């Protein structure tokens, strides 16, 4: 996937929840470092890519928002696959909404200049192997940058954004839709694993363009 | 109960969105005080009737503060622990595959196959309300513990012990997280009953809702905790 590109180092925020580290498995192209949240957490990320996985601590992230902003200010990437209910992510927050029935959840692509949805079946994201819909995102993203909406649901609620305007960096966020890297263990080629790979590819291009 | 404590149940808080969504929901906000795991101590538990430790807690951090939990139990309180790998409470957790589609494939065979409905936590619940999926099994529990739920394979899903003074209940299910996620929409029954079992008061019998003003706000500094106590 990353022929000719050096290994990408990624910091993964680690909230101490069971099983997290199994969702981000090193490969020749990607190396993950887990950044544990501790009391009075104040990280200094050396990496240009920070992942906030599902199940993260959004109180600590708010308190550490300047560390996140520093990554973006230098043109790095922040990928949030969680429900960011505090305003630590520039330009975007998440809010819950259970007023719509899960059985009617369908996704459609709004705008995709970075190619995040290339080869991804939008319905594979929200429907499990047994045909049950509504099992990926929850609620919606509220963004100050409407042009950043990549994917919306049946009712037009943003569930995936890619924001290159709010900061010098790249922000990708899901409406708490979990994504991870099991090192190829997930076989489906057109679902969440493909989306994750596409996001990493877009991040790599973004970082390359910064150095060009 | 001190004036500064307005809710009867202390909920250990790992900052997770689904924990937050439940604790601040209009239906439940009067019942829960959120206590960040890194702030857990005897003084933060004082004045509460019970402690709820939800799934997706930081058990490594929690284990280092176990004295506060066992001290609270020694005062005769109830503590309910849901997941994950909570070996520090005296059991042995092992992961098990999560069956999220049983209700379409095997609707008559829920993953939690047996429940002791004589226990007040499950009083009045149907088998479907008392058990959805579970994330693991306890392969070892304290010798004096009472088994309350078992899986299809007969493994222990839920147990309780009175060995520490109060009641310590542990389960490998995830009621707070799943209720917050709202992909399973019938968990009001169980969570309402859990609240009642923990504090003796029952939430309004209405479906869980969220309001937009719950989300998108900066946390409240601890010094200005009340009345906006949820984020202190």
Tab-separated table of N, CA and C in Angstrom, chain B residues 23-157:
chain	number	residue	atom	x	y	z
B	23	UNK	N	-25.335	9.107	31.715
B	23	UNK	CA	-25.303	9.808	33.007
B	23	UNK	C	-25.880	11.210	32.927
B	24	UNK	N	-25.843	11.822	31.764
B	24	UNK	CA	-26.340	13.193	31.622
B	24	UNK	C	-27.698	13.248	30.931
B	25	UNK	N	-28.252	12.111	30.587
B	25	UNK	CA	-29.559	12.086	29.916
B	25	UNK	C	-30.638	12.610	30.858
B	26	UNK	N	-31.642	13.291	30.318
B	26	UNK	CA	-32.702	13.827	31.193
B	26	UNK	C	-33.282	12.784	32.135
B	27	UNK	N	-33.408	11.586	31.680
B	27	UNK	CA	-34.023	10.539	32.490
B	27	UNK	C	-33.160	10.128	33.685
B	28	UNK	N	-31.845	10.209	33.533
B	28	UNK	CA	-30.951	9.644	34.551
B	28	UNK	C	-30.103	10.673	35.291
B	29	UNK	N	-30.078	11.921	34.847
B	29	UNK	CA	-29.074	12.846	35.375
B	29	UNK	C	-29.226	13.100	36.879
B	30	UNK	N	-30.419	12.894	37.404
B	30	UNK	CA	-30.600	13.101	38.850
B	30	UNK	C	-30.062	11.936	39.670
B	31	UNK	N	-29.670	10.874	38.991
B	31	UNK	CA	-29.264	9.663	39.720
B	31	UNK	C	-27.751	9.470	39.778
B	32	UNK	N	-27.016	10.134	38.883
B	32	UNK	CA	-25.592	9.811	38.767
B	32	UNK	C	-24.696	11.016	39.004
B	33	UNK	N	-23.655	10.810	39.786
B	33	UNK	CA	-22.506	11.708	39.847
B	33	UNK	C	-21.350	11.016	39.131
B	34	UNK	N	-20.761	11.713	38.193
B	34	UNK	CA	-19.628	11.139	37.465
B	34	UNK	C	-18.334	11.415	38.222
B	35	UNK	N	-17.578	10.368	38.486
B	35	UNK	CA	-16.295	10.502	39.172
B	35	UNK	C	-15.193	9.998	38.247
B	36	UNK	N	-14.382	10.906	37.703
B	36	UNK	CA	-13.284	10.451	36.839
B	36	UNK	C	-12.400	9.442	37.555
B	37	UNK	N	-11.986	8.423	36.824
B	37	UNK	CA	-11.252	7.327	37.460
B	37	UNK	C	-9.998	7.822	38.160
B	38	UNK	N	-9.349	8.822	37.579
B	38	UNK	CA	-8.102	9.296	38.185
B	38	UNK	C	-8.354	10.151	39.426
B	39	UNK	N	-9.610	10.465	39.703
B	39	UNK	CA	-9.959	11.223	40.910
B	39	UNK	C	-10.574	10.330	41.987
B	40	UNK	N	-10.699	9.052	41.704
B	40	UNK	CA	-11.387	8.172	42.648
B	40	UNK	C	-10.653	8.116	43.984
B	41	UNK	N	-11.417	8.310	45.041
B	41	UNK	CA	-10.880	8.202	46.388
B	41	UNK	C	-12.043	8.148	47.358
B	42	UNK	N	-11.743	7.843	48.602
B	42	UNK	CA	-12.810	7.704	49.594
B	42	UNK	C	-13.621	8.980	49.719
B	43	UNK	N	-12.933	10.128	49.617
B	43	UNK	CA	-13.658	11.392	49.803
B	43	UNK	C	-14.635	11.647	48.659
B	44	UNK	N	-14.333	11.166	47.474
B	44	UNK	CA	-15.249	11.371	46.345
B	44	UNK	C	-16.453	10.439	46.416
B	45	UNK	N	-16.303	9.337	47.130
B	45	UNK	CA	-17.428	8.401	47.251
B	45	UNK	C	-18.328	8.755	48.434
B	46	UNK	N	-17.813	9.532	49.348
B	46	UNK	CA	-18.567	9.856	50.559
B	46	UNK	C	-19.900	10.520	50.207
B	47	UNK	N	-20.951	10.057	50.864
B	47	UNK	CA	-22.268	10.637	50.653
B	47	UNK	C	-23.102	9.937	49.600
B	48	UNK	N	-22.484	9.082	48.807
B	48	UNK	CA	-23.231	8.319	47.807
B	48	UNK	C	-23.722	7.000	48.402
B	49	UNK	N	-24.813	6.515	47.842
B	49	UNK	CA	-25.367	5.259	48.317
B	49	UNK	C	-24.721	4.054	47.656
B	50	UNK	N	-24.279	4.216	46.425
B	50	UNK	CA	-23.775	3.073	45.664
B	50	UNK	C	-22.758	3.541	44.636
B	51	UNK	N	-21.988	2.594	44.140
B	51	UNK	CA	-20.984	2.877	43.105
B	51	UNK	C	-21.257	1.978	41.907
B	52	UNK	N	-21.319	2.594	40.731
B	52	UNK	CA	-21.505	1.863	39.473
B	52	UNK	C	-20.239	2.017	38.648
B	53	UNK	N	-19.626	0.894	38.311
B	53	UNK	CA	-18.416	0.895	37.478
B	53	UNK	C	-18.806	0.286	36.134
B	54	UNK	N	-18.941	1.113	35.101
B	54	UNK	CA	-19.453	0.598	33.833
B	54	UNK	C	-18.375	-0.088	32.995
B	55	UNK	N	-18.821	-0.805	32.006
B	55	UNK	CA	-17.944	-1.363	30.984
B	55	UNK	C	-17.136	-0.225	30.349
B	56	UNK	N	-15.977	-0.531	29.810
B	56	UNK	CA	-15.042	0.429	29.228
B	56	UNK	C	-14.457	1.357	30.291
B	57	UNK	N	-14.308	0.841	31.485
B	57	UNK	CA	-13.549	1.568	32.498
B	57	UNK	C	-12.065	1.214	32.368
B	58	UNK	N	-11.235	2.051	32.982
B	58	UNK	CA	-9.799	1.824	32.967
B	58	UNK	C	-9.450	0.998	34.203
B	59	UNK	N	-9.441	-0.310	34.040
B	59	UNK	CA	-9.279	-1.176	35.200
B	59	UNK	C	-7.846	-1.185	35.737
B	60	UNK	N	-6.884	-0.850	34.913
B	60	UNK	CA	-5.517	-0.747	35.434
B	60	UNK	C	-5.433	0.426	36.406
B	61	UNK	N	-6.003	1.559	36.023
B	61	UNK	CA	-6.020	2.716	36.918
B	61	UNK	C	-6.888	2.432	38.133
B	62	UNK	N	-7.982	1.751	37.894
B	62	UNK	CA	-8.914	1.449	38.981
B	62	UNK	C	-8.287	0.511	40.015
B	63	UNK	N	-7.536	-0.469	39.536
B	63	UNK	CA	-6.925	-1.429	40.455
B	63	UNK	C	-6.013	-0.733	41.459
B	64	UNK	N	-5.363	0.338	40.997
B	64	UNK	CA	-4.487	1.089	41.888
B	64	UNK	C	-5.242	1.892	42.940
B	65	UNK	N	-6.540	2.012	42.756
B	65	UNK	CA	-7.376	2.761	43.696
B	65	UNK	C	-8.425	1.863	44.329
B	66	UNK	N	-8.143	0.585	44.344
B	66	UNK	CA	-9.122	-0.389	44.828
B	66	UNK	C	-9.482	-0.181	46.297
B	67	UNK	N	-8.540	0.407	47.066
B	67	UNK	CA	-8.828	0.610	48.489
B	67	UNK	C	-10.076	1.464	48.674
B	68	UNK	N	-10.259	2.434	47.801
B	68	UNK	CA	-11.442	3.295	47.916
B	68	UNK	C	-12.712	2.481	47.695
B	69	UNK	N	-12.664	1.559	46.733
B	69	UNK	CA	-13.842	0.743	46.423
B	69	UNK	C	-14.134	-0.215	47.575
B	70	UNK	N	-13.093	-0.886	48.069
B	70	UNK	CA	-13.325	-1.847	49.154
B	70	UNK	C	-13.660	-1.134	50.464
B	71	UNK	N	-13.150	0.053	50.648
B	71	UNK	CA	-13.548	0.834	51.818
B	71	UNK	C	-15.020	1.214	51.740
B	72	UNK	N	-15.474	1.553	50.555
B	72	UNK	CA	-16.890	1.892	50.346
B	72	UNK	C	-17.759	0.663	50.600
B	73	UNK	N	-17.303	-0.477	50.106
B	73	UNK	CA	-18.033	-1.729	50.362
B	73	UNK	C	-18.090	-2.035	51.862
B	74	UNK	N	-16.998	-1.786	52.544
B	74	UNK	CA	-16.939	-2.093	53.979
B	74	UNK	C	-17.954	-1.278	54.773
B	75	UNK	N	-18.379	-0.164	54.199
B	75	UNK	CA	-19.408	0.655	54.850
B	75	UNK	C	-20.814	0.108	54.592
B	76	UNK	N	-20.896	-0.989	53.839
B	76	UNK	CA	-22.180	-1.627	53.608
B	76	UNK	C	-22.869	-1.239	52.309
B	77	UNK	N	-22.155	-0.517	51.437
B	77	UNK	CA	-22.779	-0.043	50.199
B	77	UNK	C	-22.784	-1.123	49.115
B	78	UNK	N	-23.515	-0.827	48.058
B	78	UNK	CA	-23.536	-1.707	46.894
B	78	UNK	C	-22.596	-1.164	45.817
B	79	UNK	N	-21.874	-2.089	45.185
B	79	UNK	CA	-20.977	-1.752	44.078
B	79	UNK	C	-21.261	-2.727	42.948
B	80	UNK	N	-21.547	-2.196	41.779
B	80	UNK	CA	-21.786	-3.030	40.594
B	80	UNK	C	-20.688	-2.772	39.576
B	81	UNK	N	-20.041	-3.844	39.116
B	81	UNK	CA	-18.912	-3.746	38.184
B	81	UNK	C	-19.264	-4.510	36.912
B	82	UNK	N	-19.270	-3.794	35.782
B	82	UNK	CA	-19.559	-4.433	34.496
B	82	UNK	C	-18.292	-4.421	33.645
B	83	UNK	N	-17.706	-5.620	33.388
B	83	UNK	CA	-16.493	-5.753	32.597
B	83	UNK	C	-15.373	-4.970	33.242
B	84	UNK	N	-14.352	-4.794	32.425
B	84	UNK	CA	-13.737	-5.734	31.495
B	84	UNK	C	-12.495	-6.229	32.210
B	85	UNK	N	-12.298	-7.502	32.258
B	85	UNK	CA	-11.088	-8.069	32.854
B	85	UNK	C	-10.858	-7.583	34.278
B	86	UNK	N	-11.934	-7.539	35.057
B	86	UNK	CA	-11.866	-6.936	36.389
B	86	UNK	C	-11.319	-7.935	37.419
B	87	UNK	N	-10.116	-8.410	37.158
B	87	UNK	CA	-9.530	-9.413	38.057
B	87	UNK	C	-9.298	-8.872	39.465
B	88	UNK	N	-9.187	-7.550	39.581
B	88	UNK	CA	-8.873	-6.952	40.888
B	88	UNK	C	-10.016	-7.118	41.888
B	89	UNK	N	-11.190	-7.534	41.436
B	89	UNK	CA	-12.294	-7.727	42.377
B	89	UNK	C	-12.362	-9.158	42.892
B	90	UNK	N	-11.432	-9.994	42.483
B	90	UNK	CA	-11.395	-11.341	43.032
B	90	UNK	C	-11.885	-12.418	42.098
B	91	UNK	N	-12.119	-12.075	40.858
B	91	UNK	CA	-12.517	-13.070	39.869
B	91	UNK	C	-11.478	-13.198	38.781
B	92	UNK	N	-11.745	-14.079	37.841
B	92	UNK	CA	-10.855	-14.240	36.685
B	92	UNK	C	-11.699	-14.104	35.425
B	93	UNK	N	-11.456	-13.047	34.687
B	93	UNK	CA	-12.189	-12.767	33.437
B	93	UNK	C	-11.480	-13.436	32.269
B	94	UNK	N	-12.247	-13.953	31.335
B	94	UNK	CA	-11.705	-14.366	30.036
B	94	UNK	C	-12.625	-13.832	28.953
B	95	UNK	N	-12.035	-13.350	27.867
B	95	UNK	CA	-12.828	-12.868	26.729
B	95	UNK	C	-13.619	-14.009	26.110
B	96	UNK	N	-14.781	-13.661	25.593
B	96	UNK	CA	-15.581	-14.585	24.795
B	96	UNK	C	-16.110	-13.823	23.581
B	97	UNK	N	-16.369	-14.507	22.464
B	97	UNK	CA	-16.940	-13.811	21.300
B	97	UNK	C	-18.275	-13.163	21.666
B	98	UNK	N	-18.482	-11.976	21.106
B	98	UNK	CA	-19.724	-11.237	21.374
B	98	UNK	C	-20.745	-11.584	20.293
B	99	UNK	N	-21.882	-12.087	20.714
B	99	UNK	CA	-22.946	-12.445	19.774
B	99	UNK	C	-23.946	-11.293	19.708
B	100	UNK	N	-23.782	-10.467	18.686
B	100	UNK	CA	-24.641	-9.298	18.530
B	100	UNK	C	-25.837	-9.544	17.633
B	101	UNK	N	-25.957	-10.733	17.094
B	101	UNK	CA	-27.022	-10.972	16.108
B	101	UNK	C	-27.928	-12.125	16.526
B	102	UNK	N	-27.856	-12.511	17.810
B	102	UNK	CA	-28.627	-13.661	18.272
B	102	UNK	C	-30.124	-13.452	18.062
B	103	UNK	N	-30.561	-12.219	18.163
B	103	UNK	CA	-31.999	-11.947	18.102
B	103	UNK	C	-32.550	-12.071	16.685
B	104	UNK	N	-31.666	-12.155	15.697
B	104	UNK	CA	-32.146	-12.468	14.351
B	104	UNK	C	-31.870	-13.926	14.001
B	105	UNK	N	-30.766	-14.474	14.496
B	105	UNK	CA	-30.406	-15.852	14.152
B	105	UNK	C	-31.051	-16.869	15.081
B	106	UNK	N	-30.979	-16.581	16.393
B	106	UNK	CA	-31.431	-17.541	17.404
B	106	UNK	C	-32.277	-16.812	18.449
B	107	UNK	N	-33.422	-16.269	18.047
B	107	UNK	CA	-34.180	-15.420	18.980
B	107	UNK	C	-34.621	-16.130	20.246
B	108	UNK	N	-34.672	-17.442	20.214
B	108	UNK	CA	-35.085	-18.177	21.417
B	108	UNK	C	-33.892	-18.600	22.266
B	109	UNK	N	-32.693	-18.255	21.828
B	109	UNK	CA	-31.485	-18.663	22.548
B	109	UNK	C	-30.574	-17.469	22.818
B	110	UNK	N	-30.946	-16.585	23.726
B	110	UNK	CA	-30.082	-15.431	24.027
B	110	UNK	C	-28.741	-15.882	24.599
B	111	UNK	N	-27.708	-15.080	24.359
B	111	UNK	CA	-26.366	-15.453	24.858
B	111	UNK	C	-26.313	-15.622	26.371
B	112	UNK	N	-27.106	-14.836	27.094
B	112	UNK	CA	-27.241	-15.067	28.535
B	112	UNK	C	-28.448	-15.978	28.705
B	113	UNK	N	-28.166	-17.231	28.953
B	113	UNK	CA	-29.209	-18.261	28.839
B	113	UNK	C	-29.933	-18.531	30.146
B	114	UNK	N	-29.318	-18.181	31.257
B	114	UNK	CA	-29.944	-18.454	32.552
B	114	UNK	C	-29.745	-17.275	33.489
B	115	UNK	N	-30.825	-16.875	34.136
B	115	UNK	CA	-30.790	-15.777	35.105
B	115	UNK	C	-31.528	-16.213	36.365
B	116	UNK	N	-30.981	-15.866	37.511
B	116	UNK	CA	-31.655	-16.126	38.786
B	116	UNK	C	-32.621	-14.972	39.069
B	117	UNK	N	-33.858	-15.156	38.651
B	117	UNK	CA	-34.825	-14.068	38.767
B	117	UNK	C	-35.295	-13.843	40.205
B	118	UNK	N	-34.812	-14.650	41.138
B	118	UNK	CA	-35.146	-14.375	42.538
B	118	UNK	C	-34.299	-13.224	43.091
B	119	UNK	N	-33.236	-12.849	42.365
B	119	UNK	CA	-32.410	-11.729	42.812
B	119	UNK	C	-33.126	-10.421	42.477
B	120	UNK	N	-33.115	-9.449	43.413
B	120	UNK	CA	-33.873	-8.209	43.167
B	120	UNK	C	-33.400	-7.400	41.970
B	121	UNK	N	-32.162	-7.575	41.534
B	121	UNK	CA	-31.728	-6.848	40.345
B	121	UNK	C	-32.556	-7.240	39.121
B	122	UNK	N	-33.023	-8.463	39.108
B	122	UNK	CA	-33.737	-8.952	37.922
B	122	UNK	C	-35.245	-9.044	38.138
B	123	UNK	N	-35.708	-8.561	39.275
B	123	UNK	CA	-37.136	-8.685	39.594
B	123	UNK	C	-37.995	-7.985	38.547
B	124	UNK	N	-38.960	-8.699	38.026
B	124	UNK	CA	-39.893	-8.109	37.078
B	124	UNK	C	-39.412	-8.045	35.643
B	125	UNK	N	-38.175	-8.453	35.396
B	125	UNK	CA	-37.646	-8.420	34.040
B	125	UNK	C	-37.952	-9.722	33.314
B	126	UNK	N	-38.088	-9.632	31.999
B	126	UNK	CA	-38.200	-10.828	31.175
B	126	UNK	C	-36.791	-11.329	30.847
B	127	UNK	N	-36.655	-12.569	30.408
B	127	UNK	CA	-35.313	-13.049	30.028
B	127	UNK	C	-34.647	-12.158	28.981
B	128	UNK	N	-35.419	-11.649	28.037
B	128	UNK	CA	-34.859	-10.784	26.998
B	128	UNK	C	-34.382	-9.443	27.570
B	129	UNK	N	-35.073	-8.966	28.606
B	129	UNK	CA	-34.669	-7.704	29.230
B	129	UNK	C	-33.470	-7.899	30.156
B	130	UNK	N	-33.357	-9.075	30.710
B	130	UNK	CA	-32.285	-9.332	31.681
B	130	UNK	C	-30.965	-9.704	31.020
B	131	UNK	N	-31.040	-10.136	29.760
B	131	UNK	CA	-29.814	-10.593	29.129
B	131	UNK	C	-29.787	-10.303	27.646
B	132	UNK	N	-28.750	-9.635	27.190
B	132	UNK	CA	-28.552	-9.416	25.763
B	132	UNK	C	-27.262	-10.154	25.439
B	133	UNK	N	-26.206	-9.453	25.043
B	133	UNK	CA	-24.949	-10.173	24.830
B	133	UNK	C	-24.043	-9.985	26.049
B	134	UNK	N	-22.948	-10.707	26.054
B	134	UNK	CA	-21.930	-10.519	27.087
B	134	UNK	C	-20.575	-10.573	26.413
B	135	UNK	N	-19.562	-10.056	27.087
B	135	UNK	CA	-18.236	-9.909	26.466
B	135	UNK	C	-17.220	-10.906	26.983
B	136	UNK	N	-17.585	-11.665	27.972
B	136	UNK	CA	-16.616	-12.592	28.529
B	136	UNK	C	-17.286	-13.532	29.509
B	137	UNK	N	-16.456	-14.275	30.198
B	137	UNK	CA	-16.960	-15.175	31.240
B	137	UNK	C	-16.006	-15.094	32.429
B	138	UNK	N	-16.556	-15.296	33.614
B	138	UNK	CA	-15.724	-15.420	34.803
B	138	UNK	C	-15.401	-16.895	34.988
B	139	UNK	N	-14.144	-17.222	34.786
B	139	UNK	CA	-13.719	-18.610	34.939
B	139	UNK	C	-13.333	-18.928	36.383
B	140	UNK	N	-13.253	-17.895	37.208
B	140	UNK	CA	-13.044	-18.089	38.644
B	140	UNK	C	-13.760	-16.972	39.373
B	141	UNK	N	-14.493	-17.334	40.421
B	141	UNK	CA	-15.166	-16.338	41.249
B	141	UNK	C	-14.882	-16.671	42.710
B	142	UNK	N	-15.076	-15.730	43.613
B	142	UNK	CA	-14.806	-16.033	45.031
B	142	UNK	C	-15.640	-17.225	45.508
B	143	UNK	N	-15.095	-17.967	46.445
B	143	UNK	CA	-15.703	-19.228	46.870
B	143	UNK	C	-17.121	-19.033	47.395
B	144	UNK	N	-17.348	-17.910	48.065
B	144	UNK	CA	-18.657	-17.701	48.687
B	144	UNK	C	-19.642	-16.996	47.763
B	145	UNK	N	-19.213	-16.711	46.526
B	145	UNK	CA	-20.052	-15.905	45.624
B	145	UNK	C	-21.287	-16.673	45.160
B	146	UNK	N	-22.340	-15.910	44.891
B	146	UNK	CA	-23.592	-16.462	44.373
B	146	UNK	C	-23.641	-16.179	42.872
B	147	UNK	N	-23.879	-17.205	42.096
B	147	UNK	CA	-23.966	-17.043	40.643
B	147	UNK	C	-25.371	-16.568	40.285
B	148	UNK	N	-25.432	-15.507	39.450
B	148	UNK	CA	-26.721	-14.906	39.100
B	148	UNK	C	-27.083	-15.071	37.628
B	149	UNK	N	-26.100	-15.212	36.772
B	149	UNK	CA	-26.382	-15.429	35.351
B	149	UNK	C	-25.320	-16.348	34.751
B	150	UNK	N	-25.771	-17.136	33.779
B	150	UNK	CA	-24.853	-18.008	33.050
B	150	UNK	C	-25.066	-17.854	31.550
B	151	UNK	N	-24.030	-18.170	30.789
B	151	UNK	CA	-24.084	-18.118	29.332
B	151	UNK	C	-24.692	-19.399	28.765
B	152	UNK	N	-24.839	-19.433	27.444
B	152	UNK	CA	-25.309	-20.660	26.780
B	152	UNK	C	-24.434	-21.856	27.137
B	153	UNK	N	-23.141	-21.587	27.304
B	153	UNK	CA	-22.203	-22.680	27.618
B	153	UNK	C	-22.137	-22.975	29.110
B	154	UNK	N	-22.968	-22.313	29.865
B	154	UNK	CA	-22.992	-22.563	31.301
B	154	UNK	C	-21.942	-21.804	32.085
B	155	UNK	N	-21.226	-20.912	31.412
B	155	UNK	CA	-20.185	-20.155	32.112
B	155	UNK	C	-20.803	-18.995	32.897
B	156	UNK	N	-20.055	-18.532	33.889
B	156	UNK	CA	-20.565	-17.492	34.774
B	156	UNK	C	-20.483	-16.128	34.083
B	157	UNK	N	-21.626	-15.456	33.997
B	157	UNK	CA	-21.712	-14.113	33.425
B	157	UNK	C	-21.872	-13.069	34.525
